[in-house]
Amino acid sequence: MSPRVLLVDDEANIRKMVGALLQSEGFETAEAPNGTAALAAVEDRAPDAILLDLMMPGGPDGLATLEQLKQRAPDVPVVMMSGKATLSDAVRATKLGAFQFLEKPLTPEGLLVAVRSAVELSRARAENRRLHEALGHADPLVGVSKAMDELRALIARIAPTDARVLITGESGTGKELVASAIHRQSARAAKPFVCVNSAAIPKDLVESEMFGHEKGAFTGATERRLGRLDLAENGTLFLGEVGDLGLEAQAKLLRVLENGVIERLGGEKPVTVDVRVIAATNHDLGRATRDNRFREDLLFRLNVIPVQIPPLRERTDDVPPLVRHFLERHASRLGRPLTTDAGALQLLTTYRWPGNVRELANLVERLTILAGGDRITADDVTQVLSWDGGAAPTARNADPGAGDGPLADSLDNYERQLIARALSAAQGNVADAARRLSTDRANLYRRMRRLGLEPPRTLES
C-alpha cells in the first residue's frame, strides 16, 4: 500500500504542485485547505505523514493545528512549511512535536527527503506498536504477592519522573514488561516505546542501529536510516540486556546520556534527542565493572533508580493468578473456556520455574494445545513438566543430611504427583482425595504440608 500524505495549505496551487510531485514518486495524497479540515481528515483516516503550512488565515494557524494534531494522532509525523517563519516559530513548532521545518519556496529534493523520513518514522512506530501488542507488552503486571504489590507501588512512584531506571532480575522475570509499565504510566505514554536487545546487535552495527546513518555512510548504506534513539524521540528507549554491550558501544551510549546529542554515521551535524532510557540486565553489573567488562561511569548514569524483580520461585503466590491470566489469553484465541483443576494447580505451584514467568507462559500454552478437554488436570501437567531439579524444596530434600538425596527427591516427586492426581479426580475435595489414596484426611494434610502443597481453597482464593 502506498504511503499516504496529507497536504494542509491554504494555497491551492501549492497543494496541487506538491501533490503532483509526491504522486509521481509513488505517494498517495489527500488535501485540506485549513486546520479545521485537516483535523477532520485525520479523524476520518490517519495518514502516514502530514505537510502543514504555518500561515493559514481564516482559521487556526499552523501551530494551533499542530498542537491539536499531536493530541489526536500523536504518532503521525508533521512536517511544517513556511516562507515567513521566525526562529521563535521554529522553536515552538519543535516543542509542539513537529518532525521537521521546511522553508518556502520548497525544493523537490528537500521536500522528498523530509517526507520519506517522516513516512519511515511513522511506519517504524506502527510496526513497533504491532510487535509490542503481539508480545503482550500491554499486559498488566499480574500477581498477588507482597513482592508484586511493592513493585507496582515503586512503578507508580517513579513512572511520572524522567529518571533513568535499571531493572535487574533473572531471565524470564518480565523486565521488559516492567519497563513498558513504567512507560505507560509516564507523561510519555502517548509517545513511542522502543526496545533494543543489546545482545542481538552485531558489534559492527551498534552505532548504525542506535544512532542511524545517512545515505552513503558506508558500503551498503543505500538510503538514510533512523536509529533507535530517533524512533524513541519524546518517548522511552528500553535497552534490554545492556550488560552485553561492548565497551566501545558503552562509551558512545555514555556520551548520549551525558549531553542528549547523537551523531548519525555520515551525518554533518549533531542531533539533539529527548529520550528517557530504561535499561535491564540479568548480569551482576557491579562484578562486571570490577572485571573491567562494564564502564563504572555508565553504570552510575543508568542506575539512578534500581528495580529488582524477584524470581518466580520466591513468589509462588503469583503462580495461580498467572496461570489464570495465560489461560484466559489462550481461551480467547481458541474460542473455548479453559481451567485447571486443583491437582494441576498444586503441581504448577510447587514447581521451581527455573525459566520464571516466560517458562510458565510457554508451558500453559503447551497445556492448552495438548490437553484433551477444557480442564487441565494433574495428569496433563506431569506429561509436559520435567521434575528434574524443578521441584520445590521440602522438609526432607531441603536438608542435605536428612536422607538419600536423589532417591528422597524422586520419592517426594512421585508422592506429590500421586496426591495431585487424587485432588484432580476429587475436584479439590481433600477428604475425597484421602479416601482415594486409602489414608485419612489429617495424614494427607501432613503430607501436603511436607511436600509444599497448599490446600486447594488457598490456591483458588
XYZ file of C-alpha atoms in Angstrom:
461
model
C 0.000 0.000 0.000
C 1.347 3.422 -0.942
C 2.156 5.783 1.957
C -0.467 8.482 2.403
C 0.471 12.128 2.923
C -1.972 14.848 3.986
C -1.225 18.302 2.445
C -2.508 21.208 4.546
C -2.103 24.611 2.896
C -4.490 27.474 2.165
C -2.948 27.974 -1.303
C -4.490 25.594 -3.850
C -1.507 25.936 -6.226
C 0.911 24.754 -3.511
C -1.282 21.748 -2.766
C -1.534 20.941 -6.488
C 2.205 21.168 -7.185
C 3.308 19.307 -4.056
C 0.617 16.669 -4.634
C 1.772 16.091 -8.214
C 5.398 15.703 -7.081
C 4.539 13.222 -4.347
C 2.203 11.203 -6.583
C 4.932 10.922 -9.220
C 7.132 9.365 -6.509
C 4.507 6.772 -5.528
C 2.788 8.544 -2.632
C -0.963 8.787 -2.152
C -2.093 12.301 -1.213
C -5.056 13.993 0.434
C -5.656 17.742 0.734
C -7.022 20.138 3.340
C -7.278 23.940 2.811
C -7.155 24.810 6.517
C -6.571 23.466 10.009
C -10.202 22.564 10.667
C -10.363 20.445 7.510
C -7.032 18.836 8.415
C -8.316 17.728 11.826
C -11.454 16.285 10.224
C -9.355 14.425 7.630
C -7.160 12.880 10.334
C -10.210 11.793 12.309
C -11.573 10.104 9.175
C -8.333 8.356 8.239
C -4.911 8.899 9.784
C -2.190 9.492 7.148
C 1.402 8.292 7.324
C 2.691 11.889 7.356
C 1.387 15.459 7.259
C 2.735 18.531 5.459
C 1.393 21.558 7.333
C 1.662 25.242 6.392
C 2.412 27.685 9.200
C 0.429 30.712 7.969
C -3.218 29.920 7.205
C -5.616 32.880 7.581
C -9.302 32.409 8.347
C -8.967 29.678 10.948
C -6.465 28.026 13.298
C -2.906 28.701 12.152
C -0.294 26.013 11.656
C 0.958 25.981 15.238
C -2.557 25.736 16.707
C -3.380 22.994 14.223
C -0.112 21.179 15.047
C -0.955 21.200 18.760
C -4.348 19.611 18.122
C -2.954 17.112 15.616
C -0.404 15.850 18.152
C -3.247 15.311 20.635
C -5.437 13.369 18.182
C -2.747 11.492 16.228
C 0.464 11.694 18.299
C 2.363 9.126 16.227
C 1.840 10.812 12.839
C 4.939 12.908 11.953
C 4.169 16.512 10.947
C 6.481 18.485 8.627
C 5.921 22.242 8.937
C 6.281 24.612 5.939
C 6.601 28.392 5.869
C 8.171 31.254 3.949
C 7.808 33.791 6.753
C 8.707 31.834 9.859
C 10.807 33.317 12.618
C 13.252 31.436 14.822
C 10.734 31.507 17.665
C 8.124 29.891 15.371
C 10.524 27.083 14.534
C 11.423 26.562 18.181
C 7.760 26.455 19.248
C 6.881 24.049 16.421
C 9.682 21.733 17.554
C 8.481 21.856 21.150
C 4.951 21.027 19.983
C 6.288 17.916 18.250
C 6.976 18.923 14.635
C 9.176 16.366 12.891
C 10.893 18.901 10.608
C 10.610 22.521 9.465
C 10.914 23.399 5.713
C 11.355 26.877 4.334
C 9.415 28.032 1.272
C 9.992 28.087 -1.626
C 10.197 24.309 -1.346
C 12.787 22.334 -3.311
C 11.741 18.935 -4.703
C 14.797 17.204 -3.248
C 14.393 18.708 0.232
C 10.666 18.006 0.267
C 11.070 14.372 -0.759
C 13.824 13.738 1.799
C 11.644 15.183 4.577
C 8.519 13.270 3.549
C 10.344 9.940 3.119
C 11.970 10.312 6.534
C 8.611 11.167 8.106
C 6.913 8.156 6.487
C 9.773 5.901 7.594
C 9.343 7.097 11.167
C 5.562 6.613 11.006
C 5.831 3.050 9.734
C 8.547 2.168 12.223
C 6.305 3.384 15.049
C 3.358 1.400 13.699
C 5.469 -1.749 13.466
C 6.782 -1.122 16.958
C 3.208 -0.905 18.304
C 2.218 -4.072 16.458
C 5.160 -6.032 17.845
C 4.522 -4.845 21.387
C 0.868 -5.846 21.194
C 1.868 -9.253 19.811
C 4.430 -9.710 22.592
C 1.935 -8.746 25.274
C 3.717 -5.587 26.434
C 0.364 -4.018 27.193
C -0.367 -6.807 29.693
C -0.938 -5.837 33.325
C 1.559 -6.853 35.985
C -0.162 -9.981 37.272
C 0.427 -11.187 40.817
C -0.890 -11.033 44.378
C 2.342 -11.499 46.308
C 3.849 -8.849 48.573
C 6.756 -8.533 46.150
C 4.405 -7.676 43.268
C 2.492 -5.166 45.395
C 5.787 -3.460 46.260
C 6.851 -3.490 42.601
C 3.599 -1.863 41.446
C 3.916 0.791 44.158
C 7.511 1.535 43.102
C 6.492 1.865 39.449
C 3.733 4.308 40.404
C 6.309 6.488 42.195
C 8.999 6.517 39.518
C 6.926 6.490 36.312
C 5.912 10.202 36.373
C 9.584 11.240 36.548
C 12.146 11.202 33.737
C 14.724 9.426 35.911
C 16.680 6.606 34.316
C 15.866 3.136 35.635
C 17.970 -0.029 35.779
C 15.855 -3.191 36.031
C 17.619 -6.340 37.213
C 16.413 -9.904 37.538
C 16.819 -13.390 36.176
C 15.962 -14.190 32.581
C 12.214 -14.576 32.104
C 11.092 -12.500 35.094
C 9.437 -9.834 32.926
C 11.928 -6.958 32.864
C 10.605 -5.640 29.553
C 7.037 -5.788 30.858
C 8.050 -3.693 33.870
C 9.756 -1.167 31.581
C 6.587 -0.990 29.479
C 4.501 -0.407 32.624
C 6.786 2.481 33.629
C 6.386 3.989 30.155
C 2.592 3.567 30.105
C 2.235 5.369 33.455
C 4.536 8.231 32.459
C 3.857 11.535 30.714
C 5.468 9.945 27.633
C 2.806 7.232 27.349
C 1.454 8.573 24.039
C 4.963 8.578 22.568
C 6.985 5.603 21.261
C 8.287 2.778 23.456
C 11.259 1.426 21.510
C 13.060 -1.769 22.540
C 16.642 -2.724 21.794
C 18.052 -6.168 22.552
C 21.650 -5.179 23.151
C 22.859 -8.775 22.943
C 21.340 -9.260 19.464
C 23.058 -6.312 17.743
C 26.299 -7.256 15.925
C 29.279 -5.325 17.255
C 29.957 -3.532 13.961
C 26.309 -2.406 13.602
C 25.709 -0.962 17.078
C 26.372 2.637 16.045
C 24.125 2.383 12.968
C 21.318 0.682 14.905
C 21.402 3.104 17.821
C 22.177 6.402 16.088
C 21.201 5.817 12.451
C 23.135 6.634 9.297
C 22.960 8.804 6.224
C 22.860 7.513 2.677
C 26.363 6.502 1.559
C 27.788 6.466 5.098
C 29.286 3.020 4.437
C 29.134 0.257 1.880
C 25.557 -0.947 1.627
C 24.019 2.225 3.113
C 21.776 2.853 0.096
C 19.374 5.139 1.952
C 19.071 7.158 5.115
C 18.085 5.162 8.192
C 16.814 6.456 11.508
C 18.371 4.984 14.631
C 16.532 3.634 17.647
C 17.130 6.874 19.539
C 15.469 8.789 16.676
C 12.487 6.438 16.761
C 12.129 6.893 20.521
C 12.070 10.708 20.311
C 9.964 12.158 23.165
C 9.322 8.598 24.319
C 11.202 5.780 26.040
C 14.130 3.661 24.879
C 14.357 0.260 26.564
C 17.869 -1.223 26.474
C 17.440 -4.930 27.153
C 20.480 -6.932 28.319
C 22.576 -3.765 28.477
C 25.345 -5.760 30.164
C 26.083 -7.419 26.820
C 27.051 -4.151 25.110
C 30.703 -3.939 24.111
C 32.981 -1.349 25.712
C 33.059 0.813 22.564
C 29.261 0.910 22.384
C 29.126 1.671 26.120
C 31.332 4.739 25.579
C 29.053 6.056 22.811
C 25.932 5.452 24.888
C 27.525 7.287 27.805
C 28.055 10.379 25.643
C 24.389 10.372 24.641
C 23.264 10.104 28.250
C 25.576 12.961 29.254
C 24.582 15.521 26.632
C 21.449 14.213 24.862
C 23.092 14.516 21.442
C 23.616 11.853 18.765
C 25.692 11.883 15.600
C 24.440 9.752 12.735
C 27.011 7.848 10.714
C 27.886 10.037 7.753
C 25.987 12.989 9.226
C 27.333 16.518 9.120
C 25.862 17.847 12.358
C 24.817 16.529 15.775
C 21.143 15.939 16.533
C 19.539 16.607 19.912
C 17.208 13.893 21.217
C 14.756 13.816 24.113
C 14.515 10.202 25.233
C 14.034 8.505 28.586
C 16.317 5.485 28.925
C 15.331 2.367 30.864
C 17.922 -0.419 30.921
C 17.719 -4.028 32.054
C 20.120 -6.879 32.636
C 20.348 -10.338 34.156
C 24.076 -9.807 34.846
C 25.754 -8.540 38.007
C 26.964 -5.186 36.651
C 28.841 -4.465 39.864
C 31.009 -7.510 39.284
C 31.273 -6.646 35.589
C 32.703 -3.214 36.458
C 35.285 -4.815 38.762
C 36.238 -7.174 35.919
C 36.516 -4.200 33.511
C 33.702 -5.559 31.339
C 31.308 -2.681 32.045
C 32.052 1.014 32.496
C 31.506 2.195 36.045
C 30.567 5.716 34.890
C 27.889 4.260 32.586
C 26.519 2.146 35.451
C 26.186 5.300 37.565
C 24.322 7.024 34.715
C 21.903 4.131 34.192
C 21.345 3.119 37.799
C 19.561 6.250 39.019
C 16.634 4.161 40.252
C 17.263 0.413 40.679
C 14.344 -2.007 40.294
C 14.885 -5.626 41.291
C 12.395 -8.283 40.109
C 12.450 -11.414 42.306
C 12.351 -14.835 40.610
C 9.031 -16.658 40.425
C 10.183 -19.364 42.870
C 10.354 -16.664 45.584
C 6.756 -15.539 44.977
C 4.784 -18.730 44.445
C 1.573 -16.901 45.435
C 1.724 -15.371 41.946
C 1.610 -18.717 40.094
C -2.201 -19.304 40.297
C -3.172 -15.798 39.055
C -0.521 -16.021 36.323
C -1.878 -19.399 35.217
C -5.400 -17.986 35.072
C -4.152 -14.939 33.136
C -2.415 -17.050 30.496
C -5.375 -19.425 30.256
C -7.741 -16.517 29.610
C -5.489 -15.260 26.841
C -5.390 -18.652 25.128
C -9.092 -19.280 25.712
C -9.945 -16.156 23.724
C -7.824 -17.409 20.842
C -9.255 -20.928 20.944
C -12.827 -19.755 21.420
C -13.478 -22.025 24.400
C -13.082 -21.728 28.191
C -10.022 -23.289 29.816
C -9.466 -24.027 33.511
C -7.127 -26.031 35.735
C -8.275 -28.380 38.444
C -6.892 -28.440 41.998
C -4.303 -31.133 41.316
C -2.858 -29.406 38.262
C -2.574 -26.111 40.129
C -0.800 -27.891 43.030
C 1.896 -29.195 40.692
C 2.319 -25.877 38.893
C 2.651 -24.041 42.203
C 5.276 -26.357 43.700
C 7.481 -26.359 40.595
C 10.548 -24.078 40.949
C 10.321 -22.458 37.481
C 13.996 -22.008 36.562
C 12.801 -20.106 33.470
C 10.486 -17.907 35.568
C 7.319 -16.354 34.101
C 8.413 -16.937 30.496
C 8.685 -20.682 31.173
C 5.277 -20.682 32.880
C 3.673 -18.870 29.937
C 5.160 -21.324 27.448
C 4.067 -24.330 29.488
C 0.485 -23.064 29.843
C 0.333 -22.576 26.078
C 1.599 -26.139 25.593
C -1.011 -27.447 28.018
C -3.845 -25.661 26.209
C -2.789 -27.338 22.972
C -2.119 -30.838 24.318
C -4.826 -31.121 26.992
C -7.704 -33.352 25.971
C -10.561 -31.174 27.223
C -11.459 -27.793 28.653
C -9.974 -28.649 32.061
C -6.235 -29.185 32.587
C -5.571 -31.999 35.057
C -2.594 -33.179 37.104
C -2.004 -35.931 34.529
C -1.719 -33.280 31.803
C 0.871 -31.379 33.832
C 3.013 -34.412 34.677
C 3.195 -35.323 30.985
C 4.709 -31.987 29.937
C 6.675 -30.881 33.016
C 10.162 -32.139 33.802
C 10.696 -32.553 37.533
C 14.466 -32.984 37.388
C 15.653 -30.234 39.711
C 12.378 -28.412 39.325
C 10.511 -29.407 42.469
C 10.119 -27.026 45.356
C 12.292 -27.891 48.383
C 10.550 -29.952 51.060
C 11.406 -30.728 54.673
C 13.483 -33.699 53.585
C 15.296 -32.508 50.448
C 15.972 -29.083 51.997
C 18.360 -30.776 54.448
C 21.327 -32.497 52.730
C 21.817 -34.795 55.709
C 18.213 -35.837 56.076
C 18.204 -38.716 53.676
C 19.273 -40.200 50.410
C 19.213 -37.038 48.242
C 18.330 -38.224 44.730
C 16.192 -41.163 45.967
C 14.387 -38.987 48.519
C 13.737 -36.328 45.902
C 12.351 -38.866 43.449
C 10.069 -40.350 46.090
C 8.833 -36.889 47.074
C 8.118 -36.001 43.459
C 6.256 -39.260 42.913
C 4.196 -38.729 46.083
C 3.475 -35.133 45.056
C 2.144 -36.293 41.692
C 0.011 -39.033 43.289
C -1.612 -36.512 45.642
C -2.164 -34.034 42.797
C -3.846 -36.704 40.660
C -6.100 -37.648 43.584
C -7.048 -33.994 44.090
C -7.831 -33.712 40.382
C -10.070 -36.762 40.497
C -11.738 -35.473 43.695
C -12.237 -31.993 42.164
C -10.294 -30.410 45.019
C -12.094 -32.185 47.861
C -9.312 -33.198 50.291
C -11.471 -35.729 52.190
C -12.425 -37.481 48.924
C -8.770 -37.386 47.780
C -7.731 -39.014 51.092
C -10.236 -41.824 50.549
C -8.904 -42.400 47.035
C -5.390 -42.653 48.477
C -6.562 -45.003 51.291
C -5.469 -42.630 54.063
C -7.161 -40.237 56.461
C -7.566 -36.519 55.840
C -5.228 -35.456 58.697
C -2.410 -37.610 57.323
C -2.978 -36.245 53.824
C -2.770 -32.664 55.118
C 0.500 -33.505 56.929
C 1.971 -34.975 53.747
C 0.819 -31.998 51.682
C 2.484 -29.570 54.089
C 5.743 -31.544 53.983
C 5.690 -31.545 50.177
C 4.930 -27.841 49.935
C 1.362 -28.355 48.666
C -1.259 -25.795 49.638
C -4.914 -26.597 50.434
C -6.956 -26.143 47.196
C -9.093 -23.323 48.672
C -5.918 -21.315 49.397
C -4.785 -21.594 45.777
C -8.183 -20.642 44.367
C -8.678 -17.542 46.532
